[in-house]
CSV table of C-alpha atoms and ligand atoms in Angstrom, one decimal:
chain,number,residue,atom,x,y,z
H,25,MET,CA,0.0,0.0,0.0
H,26,LEU,CA,1.2,3.5,-0.8
H,27,GLN,CA,1.7,5.7,2.2
H,28,ARG,CA,1.1,9.0,0.6
H,29,ARG,CA,-0.7,11.2,3.1
H,30,SER,CA,-3.8,13.0,2.0
H,31,PHE,CA,-3.7,16.8,2.3
H,32,LEU,CA,-6.3,16.4,5.0
H,33,GLY,CA,-4.7,13.4,6.7
H,34,ALA,CA,-2.5,15.3,9.1
H,35,ALA,CA,-5.0,17.8,10.1
H,36,LEU,CA,-7.8,15.3,10.7
H,37,ALA,CA,-6.0,12.3,12.0
H,38,ALA,CA,-6.4,13.5,15.6
H,39,PRO,CA,-9.0,11.6,17.5
H,40,LEU,CA,-12.4,13.1,17.3
H,41,ALA,CA,-14.3,14.3,20.2
H,42,TYR,CA,-17.4,12.4,19.3
H,43,ALA,CA,-20.6,13.9,20.7
H,44,ALA,CA,-23.4,11.5,20.8
H,45,GLY,CA,-26.6,13.0,19.5
H,46,SER,CA,-29.9,11.9,18.3
H,47,PHE,CA,-29.7,10.0,15.1
H,48,THR,CA,-32.5,9.3,12.7
H,49,PRO,CA,-31.4,7.7,9.4
H,50,VAL,CA,-32.3,9.8,6.4
H,51,TRP,CA,-33.6,6.7,4.6
H,52,ALA,CA,-36.3,6.3,7.3
H,53,GLN,CA,-37.8,9.6,6.4
H,54,ASN,CA,-40.6,9.4,3.8
H,55,ALA,CA,-43.4,11.9,3.7
H,56,PRO,CA,-46.4,10.6,1.8
H,57,ASN,CA,-48.3,13.7,2.6
H,58,PHE,CA,-46.0,15.7,0.2
H,59,GLY,CA,-46.1,13.1,-2.5
H,60,THR,CA,-43.1,11.2,-3.8
H,61,PRO,CA,-40.0,12.3,-5.6
H,62,THR,CA,-39.7,11.9,-9.4
H,63,LEU,CA,-36.8,9.7,-10.4
H,64,PRO,CA,-34.8,10.4,-13.5
H,65,SER,CA,-35.1,8.0,-16.4
H,66,PRO,CA,-32.7,6.5,-17.3
H,67,GLY,CA,-31.4,6.4,-13.8
H,68,PHE,CA,-27.7,6.3,-14.8
H,69,ARG,CA,-25.4,8.8,-16.6
H,70,ARG,CA,-21.9,8.2,-18.1
H,71,MET,CA,-19.0,10.6,-18.2
H,72,LYS,CA,-15.5,10.2,-19.6
H,73,MET,CA,-12.6,11.7,-17.6
H,74,GLY,CA,-9.2,10.9,-19.2
H,75,GLU,CA,-8.9,7.1,-19.4
H,76,VAL,CA,-11.7,6.4,-16.9
H,77,GLU,CA,-15.4,6.2,-17.2
H,78,ILE,CA,-17.6,7.5,-14.4
H,79,VAL,CA,-21.2,6.3,-14.2
H,80,SER,CA,-23.6,7.8,-11.7
H,81,LEU,CA,-26.2,5.2,-10.7
H,82,MET,CA,-29.4,6.4,-9.0
H,83,ASP,CA,-30.5,4.3,-6.1
H,84,GLY,CA,-33.5,6.5,-5.5
H,85,SER,CA,-34.6,9.5,-3.5
H,86,ALA,CA,-36.5,10.1,-0.3
H,87,ARG,CA,-38.8,13.1,0.4
H,88,ARG,CA,-38.7,14.4,3.9
H,89,PRO,CA,-40.8,17.2,5.4
H,90,LEU,CA,-38.6,20.2,6.3
H,91,GLY,CA,-38.7,20.8,10.0
H,92,GLU,CA,-36.6,22.7,12.5
H,93,GLU,CA,-34.4,19.6,13.2
H,94,PHE,CA,-33.0,19.2,9.6
H,95,VAL,CA,-30.5,22.1,9.9
H,96,LYS,CA,-29.3,22.0,13.5
H,97,ASN,CA,-27.9,25.5,13.7
H,98,ALA,CA,-30.1,27.7,11.6
H,99,PRO,CA,-33.6,29.1,12.0
H,100,LEU,CA,-36.1,27.3,9.7
H,101,ALA,CA,-37.1,30.6,8.1
H,102,GLU,CA,-33.5,31.1,6.9
H,103,VAL,CA,-33.4,27.6,5.6
H,104,LYS,CA,-36.6,28.1,3.7
H,105,ALA,CA,-35.4,31.4,2.3
H,106,LEU,CA,-32.3,29.8,0.9
H,107,LEU,CA,-34.4,27.1,-0.8
H,108,ALA,CA,-36.8,29.6,-2.2
H,109,SER,CA,-34.0,31.7,-3.6
H,110,GLN,CA,-33.0,28.7,-5.7
H,111,GLY,CA,-36.6,28.0,-6.9
H,112,LEU,CA,-36.9,24.9,-4.7
H,113,PRO,CA,-39.9,23.8,-2.6
H,114,THR,CA,-39.8,24.9,1.0
H,115,ASP,CA,-42.1,22.4,2.7
H,116,TYR,CA,-39.9,19.4,2.0
H,117,VAL,CA,-36.5,18.3,0.8
H,118,ASP,CA,-35.8,15.6,-1.7
H,119,VAL,CA,-32.7,13.7,-0.6
H,120,PRO,CA,-31.3,11.6,-3.5
H,121,PHE,CA,-29.0,8.5,-3.1
H,122,THR,CA,-26.5,8.1,-5.9
H,123,PRO,CA,-23.6,5.6,-5.8
H,124,VAL,CA,-21.0,6.0,-8.5
H,125,LEU,CA,-19.3,3.4,-10.7
H,126,VAL,CA,-15.7,4.0,-11.9
H,127,VAL,CA,-14.4,1.9,-14.7
H,128,ALA,CA,-10.6,2.1,-14.8
H,129,GLY,CA,-8.0,-0.2,-16.3
H,130,GLY,CA,-10.7,-2.9,-16.9
H,131,ARG,CA,-11.8,-2.8,-13.3
H,132,ARG,CA,-15.3,-1.9,-12.1
H,133,ILE,CA,-15.2,0.0,-8.8
H,134,LEU,CA,-18.5,0.9,-7.1
H,135,MET,CA,-18.6,3.7,-4.5
H,136,ASP,CA,-21.3,3.2,-1.9
H,137,THR,CA,-24.3,0.9,-2.4
H,138,GLY,CA,-27.6,2.7,-1.6
H,139,LEU,CA,-30.4,1.3,0.5
H,140,GLY,CA,-30.8,-2.1,-1.1
H,141,GLU,CA,-33.9,-3.9,0.2
H,142,PHE,CA,-34.2,-1.7,3.3
H,143,GLY,CA,-35.6,1.6,2.1
H,144,GLY,CA,-38.9,3.0,0.8
H,145,PRO,CA,-40.5,2.4,-2.5
H,146,THR,CA,-38.6,5.2,-4.3
H,147,THR,CA,-35.3,3.7,-3.3
H,148,GLY,CA,-33.4,0.4,-4.0
H,149,LYS,CA,-33.0,1.0,-7.7
H,150,LEU,CA,-29.2,0.6,-7.9
H,151,LEU,CA,-29.1,-2.9,-9.4
H,152,GLU,CA,-31.8,-2.0,-11.9
H,153,ASN,CA,-29.8,1.0,-13.0
H,154,LEU,CA,-26.5,-0.9,-12.9
H,155,ARG,CA,-27.9,-3.5,-15.3
H,156,ALA,CA,-29.4,-0.8,-17.5
H,157,ALA,CA,-25.9,0.6,-17.8
H,158,GLY,CA,-24.7,-2.9,-19.0
H,159,VAL,CA,-23.0,-4.1,-15.8
H,160,GLN,CA,-24.1,-7.1,-13.7
H,161,PRO,CA,-23.5,-7.3,-9.9
H,162,GLY,CA,-21.1,-10.1,-10.5
H,163,ASP,CA,-19.0,-7.8,-12.6
H,164,ILE,CA,-18.1,-5.5,-9.7
H,165,ASP,CA,-14.4,-6.0,-8.7
H,166,THR,CA,-14.3,-3.6,-5.8
H,167,VAL,CA,-16.8,-1.8,-3.6
H,168,LEU,CA,-15.5,1.3,-1.8
H,169,ILE,CA,-17.5,2.6,1.2
H,170,THR,CA,-17.4,6.2,2.4
H,171,HIS,CA,-19.0,5.5,5.8
H,172,PHE,CA,-21.4,3.2,7.6
H,173,HIS,CA,-24.8,5.0,7.5
H,174,GLY,CA,-27.5,2.7,6.2
H,175,ASP,CA,-28.0,4.5,2.9
H,176,HIS,CA,-24.4,3.8,2.0
H,177,ILE,CA,-24.0,0.1,3.1
H,178,ASN,CA,-27.4,-1.5,3.0
H,179,GLY,CA,-27.0,-2.4,-0.6
H,180,LEU,CA,-24.2,-4.8,0.2
H,181,ARG,CA,-26.5,-7.5,1.4
H,182,THR,CA,-29.9,-8.8,0.7
H,183,ARG,CA,-32.5,-9.3,3.5
H,184,ALA,CA,-31.6,-13.0,3.3
H,185,GLY,CA,-28.0,-12.1,4.1
H,186,GLU,CA,-26.5,-12.8,0.7
H,187,LEU,CA,-23.7,-10.6,-0.6
H,188,VAL,CA,-25.1,-8.6,-3.5
H,189,PHE,CA,-21.7,-8.2,-5.3
H,190,PRO,CA,-20.4,-11.8,-4.9
H,191,LYS,CA,-17.0,-11.3,-6.5
H,192,ALA,CA,-16.2,-7.8,-5.1
H,193,GLN,CA,-13.6,-6.9,-2.5
H,194,VAL,CA,-15.4,-4.6,0.0
H,195,MET,CA,-13.0,-1.9,1.1
H,196,VAL,CA,-13.9,0.2,4.2
H,197,PRO,CA,-12.2,3.0,6.1
H,198,ALA,CA,-10.5,1.4,9.2
H,199,ALA,CA,-11.5,4.4,11.4
H,200,GLU,CA,-15.1,3.9,10.5
H,201,TYR,CA,-15.0,0.1,11.1
H,202,ASN,CA,-13.2,0.5,14.4
H,203,PHE,CA,-15.8,3.0,15.6
H,204,TRP,CA,-19.0,1.1,14.7
H,205,MET,CA,-17.8,-2.4,15.5
H,206,ASP,CA,-16.6,-1.4,19.0
H,207,ASP,CA,-18.9,-3.3,21.4
H,208,ALA,CA,-18.3,-0.9,24.2
H,209,ARG,CA,-19.5,2.0,22.0
H,210,LEU,CA,-22.6,0.0,21.1
H,211,ALA,CA,-23.3,-0.6,24.7
H,212,ALA,CA,-22.8,3.1,25.6
H,213,ALA,CA,-24.7,4.4,22.6
H,214,PRO,CA,-28.0,6.2,23.2
H,215,GLU,CA,-31.1,4.1,22.4
H,216,ALA,CA,-31.8,6.0,19.2
H,217,MET,CA,-28.3,5.1,17.8
H,218,LYS,CA,-28.2,1.4,18.7
H,219,GLY,CA,-30.1,0.5,15.5
H,220,ALA,CA,-27.3,2.1,13.4
H,221,PHE,CA,-24.7,0.1,15.3
H,222,ASN,CA,-26.6,-3.2,14.9
H,223,ASN,CA,-27.2,-2.5,11.2
H,224,VAL,CA,-23.4,-2.2,10.7
H,225,ARG,CA,-23.0,-5.6,12.4
H,226,ARG,CA,-25.7,-7.1,10.1
H,227,VAL,CA,-23.7,-6.1,7.1
H,228,PHE,CA,-20.1,-6.6,8.2
H,229,ALA,CA,-20.0,-9.0,11.2
H,230,ASN,CA,-20.0,-12.2,9.1
H,231,MET,CA,-18.3,-10.9,6.0
H,232,PRO,CA,-15.5,-13.3,4.8
H,233,ALA,CA,-12.0,-12.1,5.6
H,234,ALA,CA,-11.1,-12.5,2.0
H,235,THR,CA,-13.9,-10.1,1.0
H,236,LEU,CA,-13.6,-7.3,3.6
H,237,GLN,CA,-10.5,-5.1,3.6
H,238,ARG,CA,-10.0,-2.2,5.9
H,239,PHE,CA,-7.8,0.7,4.7
H,240,GLU,CA,-6.1,3.6,6.3
H,241,ALA,CA,-6.7,7.2,5.3
H,242,GLY,CA,-4.5,8.5,2.5
H,243,VAL,CA,-3.7,5.2,0.8
H,244,GLU,CA,-4.4,4.2,-2.8
H,245,VAL,CA,-7.4,1.9,-2.6
H,246,ALA,CA,-7.4,1.0,-6.4
H,247,PRO,CA,-5.1,2.1,-9.2
H,248,GLY,CA,-5.5,5.8,-9.5
H,249,ILE,CA,-7.9,6.1,-6.6
H,250,ARG,CA,-6.9,7.5,-3.3
H,251,SER,CA,-8.8,7.7,0.0
H,252,VAL,CA,-9.0,11.1,1.7
H,253,ALA,CA,-10.0,11.4,5.3
H,254,ALA,CA,-12.9,13.8,5.9
H,255,TYR,CA,-14.0,12.9,9.4
H,256,GLY,CA,-16.9,14.7,11.0
H,257,HIS,CA,-20.1,13.5,9.3
H,258,THR,CA,-19.1,10.2,10.9
H,259,PRO,CA,-15.9,9.3,12.8
H,260,GLY,CA,-14.3,7.6,9.7
H,261,HIS,CA,-16.1,9.4,6.8
H,262,THR,CA,-13.8,9.1,3.8
H,263,LEU,CA,-13.7,10.6,0.3
H,264,PHE,CA,-12.3,9.0,-2.9
H,265,GLU,CA,-10.1,11.0,-5.3
H,266,VAL,CA,-9.9,9.6,-8.9
H,267,LYS,CA,-7.1,10.9,-11.1
H,268,SER,CA,-6.7,10.3,-14.8
H,269,ALA,CA,-4.8,12.1,-17.6
H,270,GLY,CA,-4.2,15.1,-15.3
H,271,GLN,CA,-7.9,15.4,-14.3
H,272,THR,CA,-9.4,14.8,-10.9
H,273,PHE,CA,-12.8,13.5,-9.8
H,274,MET,CA,-13.6,13.7,-6.1
H,275,PHE,CA,-16.4,11.6,-4.8
H,276,VAL,CA,-17.3,13.4,-1.6
H,277,GLY,CA,-19.9,11.0,-0.1
H,278,ASP,CA,-21.7,12.9,2.6
H,279,LEU,CA,-19.3,15.8,2.9
H,280,THR,CA,-22.6,17.6,2.5
H,281,ASN,CA,-26.2,16.4,2.5
H,282,VAL,CA,-28.2,18.3,-0.2
H,283,PRO,CA,-25.8,20.9,-1.7
H,284,ALA,CA,-28.6,23.5,-2.1
H,285,LEU,CA,-28.4,23.9,1.6
H,286,PHE,CA,-25.0,22.7,2.9
H,287,ALA,CA,-22.7,23.6,0.0
H,288,ARG,CA,-24.4,27.0,-0.3
H,289,ASN,CA,-24.0,27.4,3.5
H,290,PRO,CA,-21.1,25.1,4.5
H,291,ASP,CA,-21.4,26.2,8.2
H,292,TRP,CA,-24.9,24.7,8.5
H,293,ALA,CA,-25.0,21.3,10.1
H,294,VAL,CA,-27.4,18.7,8.9
H,295,THR,CA,-28.9,16.6,11.6
H,296,PHE,CA,-26.9,13.6,10.5
H,297,ASP,CA,-23.4,15.2,11.1
H,298,MET,CA,-22.1,13.3,14.1
H,299,ASP,CA,-19.4,15.9,14.8
H,300,ALA,CA,-20.8,19.1,13.3
H,301,GLU,CA,-17.7,21.2,14.0
H,302,ALA,CA,-15.3,18.8,12.3
H,303,ALA,CA,-17.7,18.3,9.4
H,304,ARG,CA,-18.0,22.1,8.9
H,305,LYS,CA,-14.3,22.5,8.8
H,306,VAL,CA,-13.5,19.7,6.4
H,307,ARG,CA,-16.5,20.7,4.2
H,308,ARG,CA,-15.0,24.2,3.6
H,309,GLU,CA,-11.4,22.8,3.1
H,310,VAL,CA,-12.5,20.2,0.5
H,311,PHE,CA,-14.8,22.5,-1.4
H,312,GLN,CA,-12.2,25.2,-1.5
H,313,ARG,CA,-9.7,22.7,-2.9
H,314,ILE,CA,-12.2,21.4,-5.5
H,315,VAL,CA,-13.0,24.9,-6.7
H,316,SER,CA,-9.4,26.1,-6.9
H,317,SER,CA,-8.2,23.0,-8.7
H,318,ASN,CA,-11.4,22.9,-10.9
H,319,ALA,CA,-11.8,19.2,-10.1
H,320,MET,CA,-14.9,17.3,-11.0
H,321,VAL,CA,-17.1,16.5,-8.0
H,322,GLY,CA,-19.6,13.7,-7.3
H,323,GLY,CA,-21.8,13.7,-4.2
H,324,PHE,CA,-24.0,10.9,-2.9
H,325,HIS,CA,-26.9,13.3,-2.0
H,326,PHE,CA,-26.4,15.7,-4.9
H,327,PRO,CA,-29.1,16.2,-7.5
H,328,PHE,CA,-28.9,13.9,-10.6
H,329,PRO,CA,-26.6,13.2,-12.3
H,330,ALA,CA,-24.8,13.9,-9.0
H,331,PHE,CA,-21.6,14.8,-10.7
H,332,GLY,CA,-20.4,18.1,-12.1
H,333,ARG,CA,-18.4,21.1,-10.8
H,334,MET,CA,-18.5,23.4,-7.8
H,335,ALA,CA,-18.3,27.2,-8.0
H,336,ALA,CA,-17.9,29.8,-5.3
H,337,ALA,CA,-21.3,31.4,-4.4
H,338,GLY,CA,-21.8,34.0,-1.7
H,339,GLN,CA,-20.5,32.6,1.6
H,340,GLY,CA,-20.2,29.1,0.2
H,341,TYR,CA,-20.3,27.0,-3.0
H,342,ALA,CA,-22.9,26.1,-5.6
H,343,PHE,CA,-23.1,22.7,-7.3
H,344,GLN,CA,-23.3,22.8,-11.0
H,345,PRO,CA,-24.6,19.4,-12.3
H,346,GLN,CA,-23.0,18.1,-15.5
H,347,ALA,CA,-25.3,19.0,-18.4
E,411,ZN,ZN1,-25.9,9.5,3.4
């Protein structure tokens, strides 16, 4: 393994002061009273970057009513005003889930896996869209996981417990694994968070040693793909930087939830950020670096096709989806 340190590694390697808070998985939030989100068709989009192909694969989208709790540190009226200024609805937020496939050097590398069989009716479409893009689950060589929230890992196993990507090596951040698989932390966790800990065990506890690989921050996880520590959203939340022919694509996972709120206002904390202060800091650092290097960006909760560019906008950044 290469030992190149990420630009964030040194700053963020320090242990986190993890503040336990209430935790409600985003994928549990559906709001039938506001209707259901419209999913794009087809639910995949290809892009070429140098020698690699990047395919965004929609797993689906969940609509949640917008309440005081969604942004932890801003008044609801300000949150609604920011949405309205972008022509977006103010009573609810649509949160999409978009894993990314990178095809590089004949290898198929999937980043995050969506909700699988564990979400609402407008989710769980990853496999359908993967097949529509011409790829079978058995063709996936590597699965890279950004963090262990259910919307990112539940697609790894069926309800019956079978591995969805039978030939894939599943690579996870060591810091994330060590946090969630720690029995003492499970025992000490508030009741509202125990489900998230147990869900991690359902997915990873019996995963064959030959399948599961833990990696340290800053290492190369596949040819041309480097892991970048971005701790805060979760204790081991990790980004993936893909380089080809002098160009860079940064898959930022949950560096922000929906960018219309949390890229435009990077200091706002979504309810799911476990360490809001660390998340805020790394969000600004990474977005600034993406803008100044004109890198491509992909975000798991970004609007379809979930990849494009970032531009400076006001106090923060605006996501510009690829046309
Ligand atoms: Zn997420």
